[in-house]
C-alpha positions as a printed NumPy array, in Angstrom:
array([[ -0.051,  -0.375,  -0.141],
       [  1.587,   3.148,  -1.001],
       [  1.272,   5.906,   1.488],
       [  0.714,   9.773,   0.339],
       [  1.942,  12.495,   2.603],
       [  0.182,  16.076,   2.649],
       [  2.507,  18.989,   2.688],
       [  1.196,  22.213,   3.847],
       [  1.97 ,  25.152,   2.973],
       [  3.862,  27.164,   5.623],
       [  3.411,  30.942,   5.439],
       [  6.186,  33.155,   6.677],
       [  5.623,  35.58 ,   9.638],
       [  5.587,  38.873,   8.804],
       [  8.672,  41.027,   9.885],
       [  8.138,  43.728,  11.844],
       [  8.253,  46.99 ,  11.114],
       [ 11.632,  48.278,  12.143],
       [ 11.612,  51.677,  13.765],
       [ 13.035,  53.246,  11.006],
       [ 10.399,  52.782,   8.82 ],
       [  8.086,  54.46 ,  11.148],
       [  7.165,  57.956,   9.843],
       [  8.495,  60.887,  12.145],
       [  5.253,  62.568,  12.072],
       [  1.572,  60.951,  13.648],
       [ -0.387,  60.612,  10.397],
       [ -3.154,  62.403,  11.74 ],
       [ -4.141,  64.102,  14.622],
       [ -6.463,  64.791,  16.507],
       [ -7.285,  67.433,  18.836],
       [ -9.06 ,  70.587,  19.921],
       [ -8.048,  73.806,  18.091],
       [ -6.053,  76.298,  19.491],
       [ -6.985,  78.764,  17.527],
       [ -9.736,  81.321,  18.015],
       [-12.765,  79.54 ,  17.003],
       [-14.988,  79.329,  19.692],
       [-17.391,  77.514,  18.44 ],
       [-16.627,  76.419,  15.209],
       [-20.173,  76.117,  14.002],
       [-18.924,  74.044,  10.994],
       [-17.857,  70.813,  12.519],
       [-20.651,  71.171,  15.185],
       [-22.849,  71.238,  11.742],
       [-21.171,  68.064,  10.307],
       [-22.373,  66.355,  13.523],
       [-26.05 ,  67.671,  13.724],
       [-27.14 ,  63.907,  13.544],
       [-25.826,  63.621,  16.992],
       [-27.394,  65.983,  18.155],
       [-30.416,  64.724,  17.897],
       [-30.052,  61.164,  18.934],
       [-28.428,  62.575,  22.323],
       [-31.344,  65.49 ,  22.503],
       [-34.114,  62.728,  21.583],
       [-32.36 ,  60.397,  24.189],
       [-32.34 ,  62.921,  27.097],
       [-36.33 ,  63.617,  26.353],
       [-36.461,  59.819,  26.89 ],
       [-34.429,  59.198,  29.424],
       [-36.038,  61.24 ,  31.447],
       [-39.346,  60.528,  31.837],
       [-38.816,  56.974,  31.7  ],
       [-39.924,  54.671,  34.052],
       [-42.11 ,  57.663,  35.304],
       [-45.655,  57.303,  37.001],
       [-46.856,  60.916,  35.679],
       [-44.252,  61.11 ,  32.655],
       [-44.301,  64.111,  30.794],
       [-47.077,  65.486,  32.498],
       [-44.219,  66.706,  35.447],
       [-43.074,  69.503,  33.041],
       [-46.833,  70.675,  34.343],
       [-47.086,  69.743,  37.548],
       [-43.31 ,  71.138,  39.12 ],
       [-44.768,  75.229,  37.865],
       [-48.185,  74.443,  38.657],
       [-46.818,  73.668,  42.025],
       [-44.899,  76.736,  42.491],
       [-46.806,  78.545,  41.042],
       [-49.988,  77.519,  43.709],
       [-46.985,  78.349,  46.515],
       [-45.619,  81.241,  45.287],
       [-49.366,  83.568,  44.637],
       [-50.086,  81.537,  48.636],
       [-46.664,  82.44 ,  50.142],
       [-45.708,  85.512,  48.501],
       [-48.92 ,  87.179,  46.869],
       [-51.053,  86.535,  49.874],
       [-49.036,  86.503,  53.392],
       [-46.14 ,  88.607,  51.256],
       [-48.616,  91.016,  49.929],
       [-47.157,  91.134,  46.442],
       [-50.823,  91.188,  44.898],
       [-50.954,  94.861,  45.102],
       [-47.378,  95.191,  43.306],
       [-48.124,  93.214,  40.308],
       [-50.191,  96.088,  38.719],
       [-53.336,  94.827,  36.521],
       [-52.212,  91.875,  36.49 ],
       [-52.32 ,  88.565,  38.693],
       [-50.131,  87.791,  40.526],
       [-50.522,  83.47 ,  39.923],
       [-49.987,  84.356,  36.115],
       [-47.614,  87.11 ,  36.649],
       [-45.545,  84.464,  39.13 ],
       [-45.819,  81.594,  35.888],
       [-45.066,  84.451,  33.854],
       [-41.573,  84.499,  35.539],
       [-41.504,  81.286,  36.184],
       [-42.162,  79.71 ,  32.834],
       [-38.049,  81.164,  31.671],
       [-36.387,  80.267,  34.521],
       [-37.69 ,  77.047,  35.538],
       [-36.603,  75.889,  31.373],
       [-33.257,  78.271,  32.308],
       [-32.67 ,  76.372,  36.01 ],
       [-33.119,  73.063,  34.268],
       [-31.093,  73.825,  31.435],
       [-28.267,  74.465,  33.269],
       [-28.315,  71.698,  35.651],
       [-28.539,  68.452,  33.144],
       [-25.918,  70.224,  31.203],
       [-23.681,  71.243,  34.084],
       [-23.093,  67.441,  35.115],
       [-24.123,  66.45 ,  31.227],
       [-19.985,  65.72 ,  30.302],
       [-19.541,  63.046,  33.314],
       [-23.09 ,  61.383,  33.191],
       [-21.778,  60.876,  29.   ],
       [-17.811,  59.722,  30.144],
       [-18.352,  56.38 ,  27.858],
       [-18.976,  58.205,  24.992],
       [-16.315,  60.914,  25.674],
       [-13.604,  58.163,  26.396],
       [-14.542,  56.09 ,  23.329],
       [-15.336,  58.263,  19.958],
       [-14.369,  62.096,  18.384],
       [-16.866,  64.243,  18.03 ],
       [-17.584,  67.539,  19.278],
       [-17.417,  67.649,  23.001],
       [-19.859,  70.749,  22.711],
       [-22.382,  68.3  ,  21.025],
       [-23.004,  67.138,  24.771],
       [-24.361,  70.542,  26.986],
       [-26.53 ,  71.544,  24.148],
       [-27.727,  68.383,  23.582],
       [-29.272,  69.126,  27.065],
       [-29.753,  72.106,  27.121],
       [-32.311,  71.549,  23.968],
       [-34.05 ,  68.55 ,  25.18 ],
       [-35.404,  70.756,  27.51 ],
       [-37.01 ,  73.289,  24.806],
       [-39.476,  70.439,  24.822],
       [-40.86 ,  71.214,  28.261],
       [-40.449,  74.813,  27.654],
       [-42.769,  74.36 ,  24.744],
       [-45.377,  72.14 ,  26.973],
       [-45.297,  74.673,  29.488],
       [-46.037,  77.43 ,  27.331],
       [-48.979,  76.195,  26.584],
       [-50.086,  75.954,  30.003],
       [-49.274,  80.13 ,  30.12 ],
       [-51.83 ,  80.761,  27.306],
       [-54.741,  77.867,  29.063],
       [-54.148,  80.269,  32.346],
       [-54.45 ,  83.792,  30.446],
       [-57.169,  82.392,  28.469],
       [-58.664,  81.638,  31.894],
       [-57.855,  84.806,  33.959],
       [-58.947,  87.058,  30.533],
       [-55.041,  88.422,  29.703],
       [-55.473,  89.836,  26.027],
       [-53.301,  87.899,  23.638],
       [-51.389,  90.301,  21.468],
       [-49.02 ,  90.286,  18.828],
       [-46.812,  90.897,  21.294],
       [-46.132,  87.277,  21.807],
       [-44.088,  86.518,  18.972],
       [-41.704,  88.506,  20.806],
       [-40.988,  85.247,  23.136],
       [-39.439,  83.699,  20.278],
       [-36.259,  85.956,  19.956],
       [-36.395,  85.457,  24.156],
       [-36.622,  82.008,  24.563],
       [-33.417,  82.065,  22.179],
       [-32.105,  84.558,  24.04 ],
       [-32.438,  82.804,  27.143],
       [-31.568,  79.593,  25.296],
       [-28.262,  81.347,  24.644],
       [-27.448,  81.679,  28.508],
       [-27.859,  78.453,  29.483],
       [-25.825,  77.906,  27.06 ],
       [-22.958,  79.77 ,  28.081],
       [-23.184,  78.947,  31.665],
       [-23.928,  75.318,  31.055],
       [-20.318,  74.889,  28.59 ],
       [-18.338,  76.708,  31.082],
       [-19.81 ,  75.049,  34.313],
       [-19.556,  71.365,  32.353],
       [-15.835,  71.828,  31.505],
       [-15.216,  72.574,  34.981],
       [-16.913,  69.959,  36.564],
       [-14.384,  67.567,  34.678],
       [-11.63 ,  68.221,  37.18 ],
       [-13.348,  69.702,  40.241],
       [-16.354,  67.682,  40.693],
       [-17.567,  70.234,  43.653],
       [-19.51 ,  71.43 ,  41.191],
       [-21.819,  68.384,  41.004],
       [-22.827,  69.379,  44.459],
       [-22.314,  73.249,  43.731],
       [-25.038,  73.462,  41.402],
       [-28.612,  73.322,  43.48 ],
       [-27.337,  75.974,  45.317],
       [-25.959,  78.177,  43.382],
       [-29.817,  78.304,  41.34 ],
       [-31.313,  78.53 ,  44.446],
       [-29.4  ,  81.342,  45.082],
       [-30.112,  82.683,  41.035],
       [-33.878,  82.702,  41.167],
       [-33.535,  84.783,  44.894],
       [-31.517,  87.37 ,  42.641],
       [-33.88 ,  87.546,  39.535],
       [-37.578,  88.894,  39.724],
       [-39.41 ,  85.611,  39.805],
       [-41.346,  86.025,  42.774],
       [-41.268,  90.238,  42.698],
       [-41.531,  93.05 ,  40.56 ],
       [-38.261,  94.822,  39.895],
       [-39.782,  98.224,  40.905],
       [-39.696,  96.727,  44.667],
       [-36.148,  96.809,  43.833],
       [-34.834, 100.01 ,  45.287],
       [-33.8  , 102.544,  42.569],
       [-30.014, 103.335,  43.88 ],
       [-29.719,  99.015,  43.389],
       [-31.395,  98.688,  40.341],
       [-28.837,  98.903,  38.496],
       [-26.827,  95.986,  40.623],
       [-30.06 ,  93.643,  40.042],
       [-29.932,  94.515,  35.868],
       [-26.739,  93.116,  35.723],
       [-27.906,  89.538,  36.086],
       [-29.113,  88.456,  32.665],
       [-32.054,  86.45 ,  33.696],
       [-33.814,  90.088,  34.718],
       [-34.16 ,  91.665,  31.547],
       [-35.265,  87.994,  30.325],
       [-38.452,  87.91 ,  32.646],
       [-39.36 ,  91.401,  32.355],
       [-39.185,  90.7  ,  28.532],
       [-41.058,  87.94 ,  28.763],
       [-43.719,  89.69 ,  31.502],
       [-43.735,  92.917,  28.678],
       [-44.262,  89.854,  25.786],
       [-47.153,  88.759,  27.885],
       [-48.775,  91.815,  29.672],
       [-47.651,  95.049,  28.039],
       [-44.65 ,  97.402,  28.331],
       [-42.776,  98.186,  31.391],
       [-40.74 , 100.848,  32.437],
       [-36.891, 100.005,  31.631],
       [-37.608,  96.899,  30.804],
       [-35.42 ,  97.869,  27.345],
       [-32.109,  99.243,  29.323],
       [-32.633,  95.569,  31.162],
       [-33.111,  93.773,  28.111],
       [-30.039,  95.202,  26.459],
       [-27.689,  94.472,  29.161],
       [-29.161,  90.814,  29.227],
       [-28.253,  90.635,  25.542],
       [-24.568,  91.764,  26.031],
       [-23.594,  89.757,  29.226],
       [-25.235,  86.436,  27.467],
       [-23.02 ,  87.588,  24.191],
       [-20.062,  87.44 ,  25.893],
       [-20.69 ,  85.014,  28.66 ],
       [-21.281,  82.497,  25.561],
       [-17.645,  83.889,  23.709],
       [-15.821,  83.197,  26.938],
       [-17.875,  79.775,  28.079],
       [-16.982,  78.518,  24.351],
       [-13.017,  79.542,  24.179],
       [-12.354,  78.524,  27.936],
       [-14.416,  74.662,  26.486],
       [-12.409,  74.489,  23.7  ],
       [ -9.384,  74.446,  25.614],
       [-10.397,  71.885,  28.455],
       [-11.673,  69.767,  26.143],
       [ -8.604,  67.991,  24.967],
       [ -7.638,  66.511,  28.296],
       [-11.796,  65.416,  29.143],
       [-10.791,  61.779,  27.702],
       [ -7.884,  62.002,  29.85 ],
       [ -9.518,  63.212,  33.068],
       [-13.089,  62.139,  33.424]])
């Protein structure tokens, strides 16, 4: 019997790459730009689909496994309005300081932009730390994460605005063309939330104290803003100081668009626009300077 032998071809292992053949410089480097491109809108626009999906994810996660679901959007400002109306409207006597506008709807008009701003700042300030699994794995503009948290809050803001219109009809407040002014005012409070959120989220990556300080900061900021009280309640010699708070012009602007023009709103609103734009540019620049280290220290 003849035996047959099978010969297998042996492929030699590839020779190790000599260090002499490696390029002297990296072929591609992913890093934040060192030039003055604070927002880099072109790069963010290229990742607009990621911004959309992260925004939608934040909306779904917020009400996942909740009993009331999106009704929390209505419960929070309405419950706060009722508490303010009882303690500040009646007991503190602010009903007589709001003119012809009932204090309940006066307070709700201030709570509408403030609630959106406060929630947007809180969620965006913690957004980078809570998304560490994304930052350490793939590259994308890091600004998208806090921006998505702020954009998700616009859904709650839109639903609360419907409740405001219903309250205006219930209190027989005239609805005029001035309601269109709410659109640029909403854009302004969104830019302000973005400026504050970018700065706090970047600092929070390195100093986790921000997570604990945020609720206290938001609470103090609310009392420094004319949410509960009208601006006219502040002594005239101190009104310039409260006008430096960008939320003052925004809240007074909301009330002027809903109930009619008020004294000094134009100056306060101009101050809010200037402070918001400066804060946004400074925050964006600081964010871009710090984001190169996010993946290493988060």
